[in-house]
Short mmCIF file of C-alpha atoms in Angstrom, two decimals:
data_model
loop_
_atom_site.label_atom_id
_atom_site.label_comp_id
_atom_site.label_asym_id
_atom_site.label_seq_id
_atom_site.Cartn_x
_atom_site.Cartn_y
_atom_site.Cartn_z
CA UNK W 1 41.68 -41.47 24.88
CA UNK W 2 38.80 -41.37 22.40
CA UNK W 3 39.08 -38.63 20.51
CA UNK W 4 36.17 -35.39 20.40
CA UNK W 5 33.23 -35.75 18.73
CA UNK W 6 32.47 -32.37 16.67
CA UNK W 7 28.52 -31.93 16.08
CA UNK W 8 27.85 -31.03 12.25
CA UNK W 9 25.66 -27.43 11.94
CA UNK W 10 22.42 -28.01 12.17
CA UNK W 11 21.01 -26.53 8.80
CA UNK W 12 18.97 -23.23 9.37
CA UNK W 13 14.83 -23.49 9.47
CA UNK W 14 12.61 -21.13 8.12
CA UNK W 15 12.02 -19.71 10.78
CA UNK W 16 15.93 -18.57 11.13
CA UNK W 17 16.15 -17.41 7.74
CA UNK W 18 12.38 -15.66 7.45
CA UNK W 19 13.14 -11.40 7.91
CA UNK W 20 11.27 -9.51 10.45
CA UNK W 21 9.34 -6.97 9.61
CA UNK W 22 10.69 -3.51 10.20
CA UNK W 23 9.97 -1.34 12.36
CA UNK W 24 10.29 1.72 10.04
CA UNK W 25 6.53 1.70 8.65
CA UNK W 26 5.01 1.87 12.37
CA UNK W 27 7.57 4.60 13.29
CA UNK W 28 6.63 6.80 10.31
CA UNK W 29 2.76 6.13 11.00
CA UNK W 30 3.47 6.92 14.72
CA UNK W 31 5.13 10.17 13.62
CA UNK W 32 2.43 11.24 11.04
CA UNK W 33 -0.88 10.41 13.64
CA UNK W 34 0.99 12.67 16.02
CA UNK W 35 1.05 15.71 13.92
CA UNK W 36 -2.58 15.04 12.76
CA UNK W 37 -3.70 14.85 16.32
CA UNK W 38 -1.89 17.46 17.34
CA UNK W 39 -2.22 20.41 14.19
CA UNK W 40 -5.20 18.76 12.84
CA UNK W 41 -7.08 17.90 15.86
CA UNK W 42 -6.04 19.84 18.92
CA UNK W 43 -4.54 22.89 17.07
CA UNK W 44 -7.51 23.04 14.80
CA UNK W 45 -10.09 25.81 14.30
CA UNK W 46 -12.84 25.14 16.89
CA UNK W 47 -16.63 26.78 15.85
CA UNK W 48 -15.73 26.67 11.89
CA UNK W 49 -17.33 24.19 9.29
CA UNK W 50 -15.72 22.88 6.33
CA UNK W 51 -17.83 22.29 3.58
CA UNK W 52 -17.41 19.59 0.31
CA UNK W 53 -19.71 19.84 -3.29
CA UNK W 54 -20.35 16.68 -4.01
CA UNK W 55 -22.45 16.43 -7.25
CA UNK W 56 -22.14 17.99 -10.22
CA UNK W 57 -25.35 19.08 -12.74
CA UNK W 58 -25.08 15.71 -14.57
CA UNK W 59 -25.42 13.27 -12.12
CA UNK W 60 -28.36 10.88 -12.00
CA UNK W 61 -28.93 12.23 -8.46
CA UNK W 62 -27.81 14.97 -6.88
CA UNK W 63 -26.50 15.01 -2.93
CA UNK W 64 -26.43 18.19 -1.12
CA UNK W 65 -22.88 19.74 -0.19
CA UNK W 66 -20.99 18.06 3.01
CA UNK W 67 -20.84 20.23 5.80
CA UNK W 68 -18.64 18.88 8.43
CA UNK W 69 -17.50 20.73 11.78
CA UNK W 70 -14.00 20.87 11.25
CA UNK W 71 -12.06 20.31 14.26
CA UNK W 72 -14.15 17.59 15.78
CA UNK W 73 -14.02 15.67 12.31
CA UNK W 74 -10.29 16.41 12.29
CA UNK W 75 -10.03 15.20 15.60
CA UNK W 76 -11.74 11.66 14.99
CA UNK W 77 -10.09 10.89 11.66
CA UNK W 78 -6.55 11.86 13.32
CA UNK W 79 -7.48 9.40 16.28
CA UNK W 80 -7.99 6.83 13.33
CA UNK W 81 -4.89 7.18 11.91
CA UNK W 82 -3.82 6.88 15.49
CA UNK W 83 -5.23 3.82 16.25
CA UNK W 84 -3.82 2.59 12.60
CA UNK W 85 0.19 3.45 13.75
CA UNK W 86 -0.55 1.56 17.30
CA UNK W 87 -2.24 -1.56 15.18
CA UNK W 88 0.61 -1.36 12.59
CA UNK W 89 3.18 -1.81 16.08
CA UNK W 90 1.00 -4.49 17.78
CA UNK W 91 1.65 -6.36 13.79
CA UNK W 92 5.38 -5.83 13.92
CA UNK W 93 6.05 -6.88 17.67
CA UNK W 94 4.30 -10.27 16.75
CA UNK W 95 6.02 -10.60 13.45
CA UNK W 96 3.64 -10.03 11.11
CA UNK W 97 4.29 -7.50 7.87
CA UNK W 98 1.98 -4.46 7.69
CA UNK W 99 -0.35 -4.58 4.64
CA UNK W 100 -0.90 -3.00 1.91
CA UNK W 101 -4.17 -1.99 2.67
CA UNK W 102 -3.93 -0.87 6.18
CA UNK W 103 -1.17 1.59 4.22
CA UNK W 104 -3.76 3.07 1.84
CA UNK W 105 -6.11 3.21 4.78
CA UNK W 106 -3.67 5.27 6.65
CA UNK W 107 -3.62 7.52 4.02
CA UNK W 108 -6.82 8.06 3.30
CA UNK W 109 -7.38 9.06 6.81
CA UNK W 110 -4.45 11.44 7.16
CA UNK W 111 -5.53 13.61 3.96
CA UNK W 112 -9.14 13.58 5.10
CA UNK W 113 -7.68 15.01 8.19
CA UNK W 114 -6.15 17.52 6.15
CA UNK W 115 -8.44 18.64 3.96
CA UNK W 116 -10.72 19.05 6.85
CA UNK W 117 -8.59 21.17 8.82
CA UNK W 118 -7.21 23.13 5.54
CA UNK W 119 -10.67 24.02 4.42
CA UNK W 120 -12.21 25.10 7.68
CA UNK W 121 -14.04 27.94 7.13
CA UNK W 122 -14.65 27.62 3.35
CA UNK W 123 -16.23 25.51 0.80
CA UNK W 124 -14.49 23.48 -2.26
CA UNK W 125 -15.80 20.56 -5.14
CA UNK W 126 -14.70 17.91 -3.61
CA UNK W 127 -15.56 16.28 -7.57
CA UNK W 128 -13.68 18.85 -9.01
CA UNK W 129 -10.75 18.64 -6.97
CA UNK W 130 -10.35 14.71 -8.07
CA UNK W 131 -11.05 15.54 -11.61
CA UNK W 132 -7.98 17.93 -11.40
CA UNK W 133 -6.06 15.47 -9.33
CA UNK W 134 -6.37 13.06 -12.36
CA UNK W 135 -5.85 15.26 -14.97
CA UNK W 136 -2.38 16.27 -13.22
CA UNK W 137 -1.78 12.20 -13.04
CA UNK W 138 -2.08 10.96 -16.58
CA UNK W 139 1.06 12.50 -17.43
CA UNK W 140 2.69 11.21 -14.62
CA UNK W 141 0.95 7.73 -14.97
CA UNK W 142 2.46 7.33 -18.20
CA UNK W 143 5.87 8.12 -17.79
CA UNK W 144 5.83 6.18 -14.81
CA UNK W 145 4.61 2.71 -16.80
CA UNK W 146 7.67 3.93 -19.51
CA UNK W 147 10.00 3.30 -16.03
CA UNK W 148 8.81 0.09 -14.98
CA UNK W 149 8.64 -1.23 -18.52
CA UNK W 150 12.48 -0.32 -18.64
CA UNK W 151 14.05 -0.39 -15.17
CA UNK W 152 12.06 -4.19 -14.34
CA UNK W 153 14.24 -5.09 -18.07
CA UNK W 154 17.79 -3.30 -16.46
CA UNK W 155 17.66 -0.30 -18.17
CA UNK W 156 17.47 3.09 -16.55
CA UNK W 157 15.35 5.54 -18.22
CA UNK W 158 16.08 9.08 -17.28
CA UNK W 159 14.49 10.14 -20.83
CA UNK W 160 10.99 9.65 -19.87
CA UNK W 161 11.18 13.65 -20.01
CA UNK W 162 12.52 14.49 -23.62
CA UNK W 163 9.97 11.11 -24.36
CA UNK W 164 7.11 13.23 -23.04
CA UNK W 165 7.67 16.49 -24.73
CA UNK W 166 8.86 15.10 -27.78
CA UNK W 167 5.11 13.44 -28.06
CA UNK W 168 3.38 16.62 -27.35
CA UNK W 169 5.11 18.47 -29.79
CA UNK W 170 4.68 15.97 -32.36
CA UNK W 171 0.94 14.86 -31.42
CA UNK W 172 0.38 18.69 -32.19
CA UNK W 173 2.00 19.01 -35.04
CA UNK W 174 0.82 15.77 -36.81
CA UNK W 175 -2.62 16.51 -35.69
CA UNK W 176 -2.53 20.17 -37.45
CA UNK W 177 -1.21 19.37 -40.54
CA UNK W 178 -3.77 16.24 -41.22
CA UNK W 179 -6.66 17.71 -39.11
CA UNK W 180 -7.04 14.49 -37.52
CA UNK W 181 -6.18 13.94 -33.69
CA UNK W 182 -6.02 10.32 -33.33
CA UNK W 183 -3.16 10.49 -36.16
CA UNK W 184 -1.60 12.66 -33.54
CA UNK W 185 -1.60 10.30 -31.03
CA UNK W 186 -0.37 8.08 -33.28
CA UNK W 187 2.67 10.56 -34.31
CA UNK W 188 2.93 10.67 -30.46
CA UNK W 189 4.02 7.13 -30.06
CA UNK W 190 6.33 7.04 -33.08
CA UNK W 191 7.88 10.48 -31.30
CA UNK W 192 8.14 8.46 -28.15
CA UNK W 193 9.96 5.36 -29.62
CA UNK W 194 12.48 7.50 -31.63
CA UNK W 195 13.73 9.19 -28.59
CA UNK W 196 14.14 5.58 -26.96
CA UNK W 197 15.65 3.87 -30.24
CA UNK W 198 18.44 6.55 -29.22
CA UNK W 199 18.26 5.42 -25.41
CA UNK W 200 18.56 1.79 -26.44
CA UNK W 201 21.50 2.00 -29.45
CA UNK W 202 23.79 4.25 -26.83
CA UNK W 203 22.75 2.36 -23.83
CA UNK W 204 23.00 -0.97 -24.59
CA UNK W 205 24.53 -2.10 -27.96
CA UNK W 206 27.39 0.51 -27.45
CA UNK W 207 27.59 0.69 -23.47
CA UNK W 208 27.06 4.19 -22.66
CA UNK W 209 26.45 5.31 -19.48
CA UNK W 210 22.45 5.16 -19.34
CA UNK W 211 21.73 8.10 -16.61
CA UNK W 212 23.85 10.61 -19.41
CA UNK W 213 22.41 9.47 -22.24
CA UNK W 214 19.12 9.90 -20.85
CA UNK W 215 20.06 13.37 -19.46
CA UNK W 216 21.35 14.43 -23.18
CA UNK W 217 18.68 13.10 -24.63
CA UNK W 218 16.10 15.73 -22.44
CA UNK W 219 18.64 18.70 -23.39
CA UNK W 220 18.36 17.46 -27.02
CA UNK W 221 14.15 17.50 -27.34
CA UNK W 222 14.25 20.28 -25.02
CA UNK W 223 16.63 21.94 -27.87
CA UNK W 224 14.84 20.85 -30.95
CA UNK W 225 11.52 21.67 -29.21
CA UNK W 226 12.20 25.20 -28.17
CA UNK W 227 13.61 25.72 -31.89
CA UNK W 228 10.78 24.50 -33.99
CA UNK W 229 8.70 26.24 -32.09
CA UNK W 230 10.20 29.36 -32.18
CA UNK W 231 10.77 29.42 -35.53
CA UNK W 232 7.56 27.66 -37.27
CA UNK W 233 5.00 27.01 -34.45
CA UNK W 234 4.78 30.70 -32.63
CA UNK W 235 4.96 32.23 -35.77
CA UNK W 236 2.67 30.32 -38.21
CA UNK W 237 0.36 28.96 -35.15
CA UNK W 238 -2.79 28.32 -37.49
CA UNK W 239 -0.92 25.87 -40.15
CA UNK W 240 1.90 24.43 -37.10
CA UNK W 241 0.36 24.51 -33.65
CA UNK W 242 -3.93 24.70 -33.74
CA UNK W 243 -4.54 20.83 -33.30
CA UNK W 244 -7.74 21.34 -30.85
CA UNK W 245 -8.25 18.74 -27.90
CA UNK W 246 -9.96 15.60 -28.24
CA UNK W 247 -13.80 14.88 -27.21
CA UNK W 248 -14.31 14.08 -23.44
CA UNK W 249 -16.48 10.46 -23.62
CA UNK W 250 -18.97 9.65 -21.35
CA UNK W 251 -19.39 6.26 -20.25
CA UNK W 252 -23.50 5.90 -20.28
CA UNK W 253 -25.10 5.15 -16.73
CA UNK W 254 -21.79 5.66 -15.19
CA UNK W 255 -20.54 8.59 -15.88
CA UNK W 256 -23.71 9.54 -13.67
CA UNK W 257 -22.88 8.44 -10.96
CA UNK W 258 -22.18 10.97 -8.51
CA UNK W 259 -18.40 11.64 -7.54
CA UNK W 260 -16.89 8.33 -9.55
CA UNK W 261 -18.67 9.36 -12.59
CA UNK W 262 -17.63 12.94 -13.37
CA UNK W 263 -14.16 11.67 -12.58
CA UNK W 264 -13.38 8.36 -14.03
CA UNK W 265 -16.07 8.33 -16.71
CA UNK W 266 -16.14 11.16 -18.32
CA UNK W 267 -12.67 11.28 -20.20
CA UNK W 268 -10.86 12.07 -23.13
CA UNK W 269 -9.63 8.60 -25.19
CA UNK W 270 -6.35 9.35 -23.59
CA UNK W 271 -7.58 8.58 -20.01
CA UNK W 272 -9.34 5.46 -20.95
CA UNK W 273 -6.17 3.98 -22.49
CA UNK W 274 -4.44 4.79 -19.39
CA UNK W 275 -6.98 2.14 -17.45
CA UNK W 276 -6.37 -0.20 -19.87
CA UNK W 277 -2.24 0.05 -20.24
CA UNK W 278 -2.02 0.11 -17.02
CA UNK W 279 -3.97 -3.28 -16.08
CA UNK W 280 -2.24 -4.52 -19.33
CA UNK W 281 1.47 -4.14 -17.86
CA UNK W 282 0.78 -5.84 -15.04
CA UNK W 283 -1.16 -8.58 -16.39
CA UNK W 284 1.89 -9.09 -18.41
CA UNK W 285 4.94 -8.26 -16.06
CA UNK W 286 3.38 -10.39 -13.34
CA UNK W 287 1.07 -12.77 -15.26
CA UNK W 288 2.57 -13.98 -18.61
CA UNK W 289 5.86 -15.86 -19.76
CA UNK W 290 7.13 -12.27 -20.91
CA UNK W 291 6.79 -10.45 -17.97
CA UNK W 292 8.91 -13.56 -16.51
CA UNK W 293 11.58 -13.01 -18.93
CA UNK W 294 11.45 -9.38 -18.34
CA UNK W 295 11.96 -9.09 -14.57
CA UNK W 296 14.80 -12.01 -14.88
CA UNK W 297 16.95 -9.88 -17.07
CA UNK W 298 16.52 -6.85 -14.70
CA UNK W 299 17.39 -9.33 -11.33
CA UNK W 300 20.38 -11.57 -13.30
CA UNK W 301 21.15 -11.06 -17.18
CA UNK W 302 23.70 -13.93 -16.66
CA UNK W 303 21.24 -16.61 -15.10
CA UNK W 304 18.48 -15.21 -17.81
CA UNK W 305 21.62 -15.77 -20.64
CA UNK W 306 22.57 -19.24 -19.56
CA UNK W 307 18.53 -20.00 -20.03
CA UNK W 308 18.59 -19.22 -23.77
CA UNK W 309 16.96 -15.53 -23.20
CA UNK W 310 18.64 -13.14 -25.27
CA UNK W 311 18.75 -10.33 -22.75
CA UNK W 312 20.34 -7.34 -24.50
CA UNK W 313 17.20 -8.06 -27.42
CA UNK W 314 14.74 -7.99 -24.92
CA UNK W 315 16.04 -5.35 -22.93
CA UNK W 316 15.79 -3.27 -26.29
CA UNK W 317 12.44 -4.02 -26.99
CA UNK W 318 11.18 -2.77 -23.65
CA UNK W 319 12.99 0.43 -24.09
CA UNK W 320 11.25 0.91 -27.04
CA UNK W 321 7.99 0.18 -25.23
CA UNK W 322 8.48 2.36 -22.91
CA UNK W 323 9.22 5.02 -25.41
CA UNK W 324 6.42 4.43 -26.86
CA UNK W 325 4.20 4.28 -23.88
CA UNK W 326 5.49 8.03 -22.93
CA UNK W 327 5.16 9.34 -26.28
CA UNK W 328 1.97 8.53 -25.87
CA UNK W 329 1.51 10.07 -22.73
CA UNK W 330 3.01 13.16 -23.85
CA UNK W 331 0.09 13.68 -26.11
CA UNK W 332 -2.23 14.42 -23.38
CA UNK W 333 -0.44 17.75 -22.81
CA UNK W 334 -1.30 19.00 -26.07
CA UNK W 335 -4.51 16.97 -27.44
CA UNK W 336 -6.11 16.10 -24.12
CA UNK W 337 -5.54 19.21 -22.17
CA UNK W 338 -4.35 22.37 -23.37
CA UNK W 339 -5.35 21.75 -27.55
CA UNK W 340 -1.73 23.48 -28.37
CA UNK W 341 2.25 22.86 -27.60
CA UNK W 342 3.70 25.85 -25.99
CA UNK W 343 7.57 25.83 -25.13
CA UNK W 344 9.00 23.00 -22.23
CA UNK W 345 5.33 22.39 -21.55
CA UNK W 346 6.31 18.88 -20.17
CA UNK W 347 7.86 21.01 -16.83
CA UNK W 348 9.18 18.45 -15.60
CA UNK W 349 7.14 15.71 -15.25
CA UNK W 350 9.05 12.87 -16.58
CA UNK W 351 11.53 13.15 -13.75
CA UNK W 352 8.06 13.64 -10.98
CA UNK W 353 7.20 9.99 -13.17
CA UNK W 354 10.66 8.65 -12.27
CA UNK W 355 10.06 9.61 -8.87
CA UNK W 356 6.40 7.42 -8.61
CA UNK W 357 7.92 4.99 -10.11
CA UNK W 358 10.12 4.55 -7.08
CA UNK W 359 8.00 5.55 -4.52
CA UNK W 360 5.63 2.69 -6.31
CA UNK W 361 8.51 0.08 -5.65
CA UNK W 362 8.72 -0.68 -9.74
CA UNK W 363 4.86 -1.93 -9.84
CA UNK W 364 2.50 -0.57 -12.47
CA UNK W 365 -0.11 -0.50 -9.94
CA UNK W 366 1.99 1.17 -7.41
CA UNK W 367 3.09 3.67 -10.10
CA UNK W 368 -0.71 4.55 -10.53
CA UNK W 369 -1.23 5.19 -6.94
CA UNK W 370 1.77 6.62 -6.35
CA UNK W 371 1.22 9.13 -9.42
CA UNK W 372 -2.32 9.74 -8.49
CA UNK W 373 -1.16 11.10 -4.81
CA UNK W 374 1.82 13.34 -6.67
CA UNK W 375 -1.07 14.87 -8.97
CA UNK W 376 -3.78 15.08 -5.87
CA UNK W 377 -0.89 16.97 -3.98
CA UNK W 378 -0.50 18.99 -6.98
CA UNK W 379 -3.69 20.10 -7.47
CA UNK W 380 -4.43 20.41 -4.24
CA UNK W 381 -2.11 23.21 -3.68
CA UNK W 382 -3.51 25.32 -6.38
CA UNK W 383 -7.11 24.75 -4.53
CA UNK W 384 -5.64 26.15 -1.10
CA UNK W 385 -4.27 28.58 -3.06
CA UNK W 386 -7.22 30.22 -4.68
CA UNK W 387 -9.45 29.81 -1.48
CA UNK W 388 -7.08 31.46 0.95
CA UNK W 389 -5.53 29.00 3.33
CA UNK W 390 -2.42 29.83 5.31
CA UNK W 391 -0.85 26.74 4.10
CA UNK W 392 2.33 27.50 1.74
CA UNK W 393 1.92 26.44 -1.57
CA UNK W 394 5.40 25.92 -1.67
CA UNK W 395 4.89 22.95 0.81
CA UNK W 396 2.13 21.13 -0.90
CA UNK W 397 4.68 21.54 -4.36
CA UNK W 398 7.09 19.87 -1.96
CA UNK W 399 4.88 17.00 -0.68
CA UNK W 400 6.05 14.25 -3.46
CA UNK W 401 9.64 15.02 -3.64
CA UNK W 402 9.73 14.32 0.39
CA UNK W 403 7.45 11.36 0.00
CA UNK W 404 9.27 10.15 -2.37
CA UNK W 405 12.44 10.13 0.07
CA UNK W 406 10.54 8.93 2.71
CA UNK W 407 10.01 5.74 0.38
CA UNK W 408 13.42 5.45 -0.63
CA UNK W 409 14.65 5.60 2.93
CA UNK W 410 12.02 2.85 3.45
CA UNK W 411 9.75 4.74 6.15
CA UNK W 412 6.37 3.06 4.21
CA UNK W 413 8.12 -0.22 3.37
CA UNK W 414 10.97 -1.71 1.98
CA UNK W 415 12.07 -0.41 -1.40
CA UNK W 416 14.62 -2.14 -3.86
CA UNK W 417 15.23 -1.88 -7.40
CA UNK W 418 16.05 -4.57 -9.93
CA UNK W 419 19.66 -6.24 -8.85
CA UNK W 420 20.70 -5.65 -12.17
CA UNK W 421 19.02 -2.63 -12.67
CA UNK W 422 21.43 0.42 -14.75
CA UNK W 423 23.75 -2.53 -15.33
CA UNK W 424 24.91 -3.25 -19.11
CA UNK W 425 25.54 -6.92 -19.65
CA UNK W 426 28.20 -7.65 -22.01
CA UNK W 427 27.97 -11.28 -23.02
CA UNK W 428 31.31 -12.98 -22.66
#
């Protein structure tokens, strides 16, 4: 009796091993259409108009406001975002991701739905609202850049707050005593990097836990802060604390363009080194032999170790670049906004940054967006505020902390940190 043949495993194809795409993003669209069609659309104030400024004085040409009739507008962008959530199912059931884009689009629907139905009845600057939006966001933008500078490297940086307000403080202080403000951006960097020289010498040459050193570190500038000013700044404000705010720049020809203009191009120095750090981290995370380095010692130290990279050296060096890239930011509180530090003025930001960064999956780009919507919501709620709707402000200041678990429980996509991310690596 010949004995059984036993057939070998046939090796698995692509198409076995390829992931489906999850079902999560259309569910959370579905979910979000239905509440625009129903509050925004059907619920929505029937006879009233909702009206948007568009230009400002400056522009090269001026359009009259935007008066739109609020529920039926309401009604058509919620059917939109509708029609979105049934497209992003018909992608899913054949196996297709959803984009990126038909994401954004989604969104920009659902807030135009919004604002719509939230400003029936009254008028706003439509300009001005995104000029505040972005103000709100450079903060946020920057901090958010210090994260994915660290956590793509392994490195958790819970500091970005005491990074922050140790830059505004120190912006203001330099800029005072030398009467120049671009020394006290300057002092704001070398604030940021001292506060992440600490990060980096506790965190990884002597292996402390990374989440408490970053929480100590906050409670430390939030100490020092509070002190100093207390005892030099409030008292002798003209010789400590007068630094003035920096020069808003307009961009010639296109800072007159209506709507983009006021809002993109006419800027302090701060903003327009927040375009250009931000396309420069992720030119160089995603585009250069460093940023290859960089995101293999945040996925595996030990494969990066084995390849000659000396992980723990470059892990330090993005901690300080992150440091420095927050001290920076921190700046704007004093010199691009408010032209003086006042106490905890950071309020904090640096952990709304942490949050962007995550809702932003770790991408600079993401970060910006994701920053952007946090300081839109932001500002938003102080417009509704001050024109009367019936809308809590309490749930617009809400809006980014439950977007941001909506991300991390992968409603608008899958979301995953660095493998090796908050891991030291001890070389054996």
């Amino acid at each position: 009796m010949s004995a059984p043949t036993v057939t070998a495993p046939s090796a698995p194809t692509v198409a076995d091993l390829a992931v489906r795409p999850s079902w999560k993003t259309p569910i959370a669209f579905g979910l979000l259409a239905l509440v625009a069609l129903i509050t925004f659309g059907i619920l929505g104030e029937s006879g009233e108009t909702s009206t948007f400024g568009i230009s400002t004085s400056s522009d090269a040409w001026q359009i009259d406001p935007l008066a739109l009739s609020s529920q039926p507008v309401a009604l058509g962008l919620s059917l939109v975002c509708v029609v979105i959530a049934a497209y992003s199912a018909w992608l899913v059931r054949a196996g297709q991701a959803v984009p990126a884009w038909l994401t954004v689009l989604f969104a920009i629907a659902f807030v135009l739905a919004f604002l719509v139905w939230a400003v029936a009845g009254e008028q706003i600057s439509f300009t001005s609202l995104l000029q505040g939006a972005l103000a709100l966001s450079v903060p946020l933008v920057f901090g958010a850049l210090s994260g994915v500078l660290c956590e793509r490297a392994g490195v958790i940086n819970i500091a970005i707050e005491g990074q922050l307000l140790a830059g505004a403080f120190l912006s203001a202080v330099v800029a005072t005593l030398t009467g120049s403000l671009y020394v006290g951006l300057v002092a704001a960097v070398v604030a940021g990097l001292l506060v992440a020289f600490v990060l980096a010498v506790f965190a990884i040459k002597y292996v402390v836990n990374q989440i408490i050193v970053g929480v100590v570190l906050n409670v430390l500038v939030l100490g020092v802060t509070n002190f100093l000013y207390g005892q030099l700044l409030a008292p002798e404000a003209a010789t400590w604390n007068s630094p003035g705010t920096l020069p808003r720049v307009e961009i010639p020809l296109l800072s007159e363009i209506p709507v983009i203009g006021p809002v993109l191009f006419e800027q302090t120095i701060i903003v327009y080194a927040m375009y250009v750090t931000v396309a420069l981290v992720h030119v160089a995370l995603f585009r250069t032999r460093w940023g290859l380095r960089v995101r293999s010692v945040g996925e595996h130290p030990k494969a990066a170790d084995t390849l000659g990279i000396r992980v723990n050296t470059v892990r330090f060096r993005n901690v300080l670049l992150g440091g420095a890239v927050a001290g920076f930011g921190g700046a704007f509180f004093t010199l691009g906004n408010v032209g003086a530090f006042s106490r905890e003025m950071s309020a904090g930001q640096g952990f709304i940054a942490l949050a962007a960064m995550i809702f932003g999956r770790w991408s600079p780009l993401g970060a910006l967006g994701a920053a952007l919507l946090f300081g839109f919501a932001n500002n938003l709620q102080s417009v509704l505020g001050i024109i009367g709707t019936p809308i809590p402000s309490e749930f617009m200041l809400m809006l980014p902390y439950i977007l941001t678990i909506f991300a991390v429980a992968g409603l608008v996509g899958r979301v995953r940190a660095p493998a090796a991310d908050g891991e030291p690596y001890v070389k054996s």
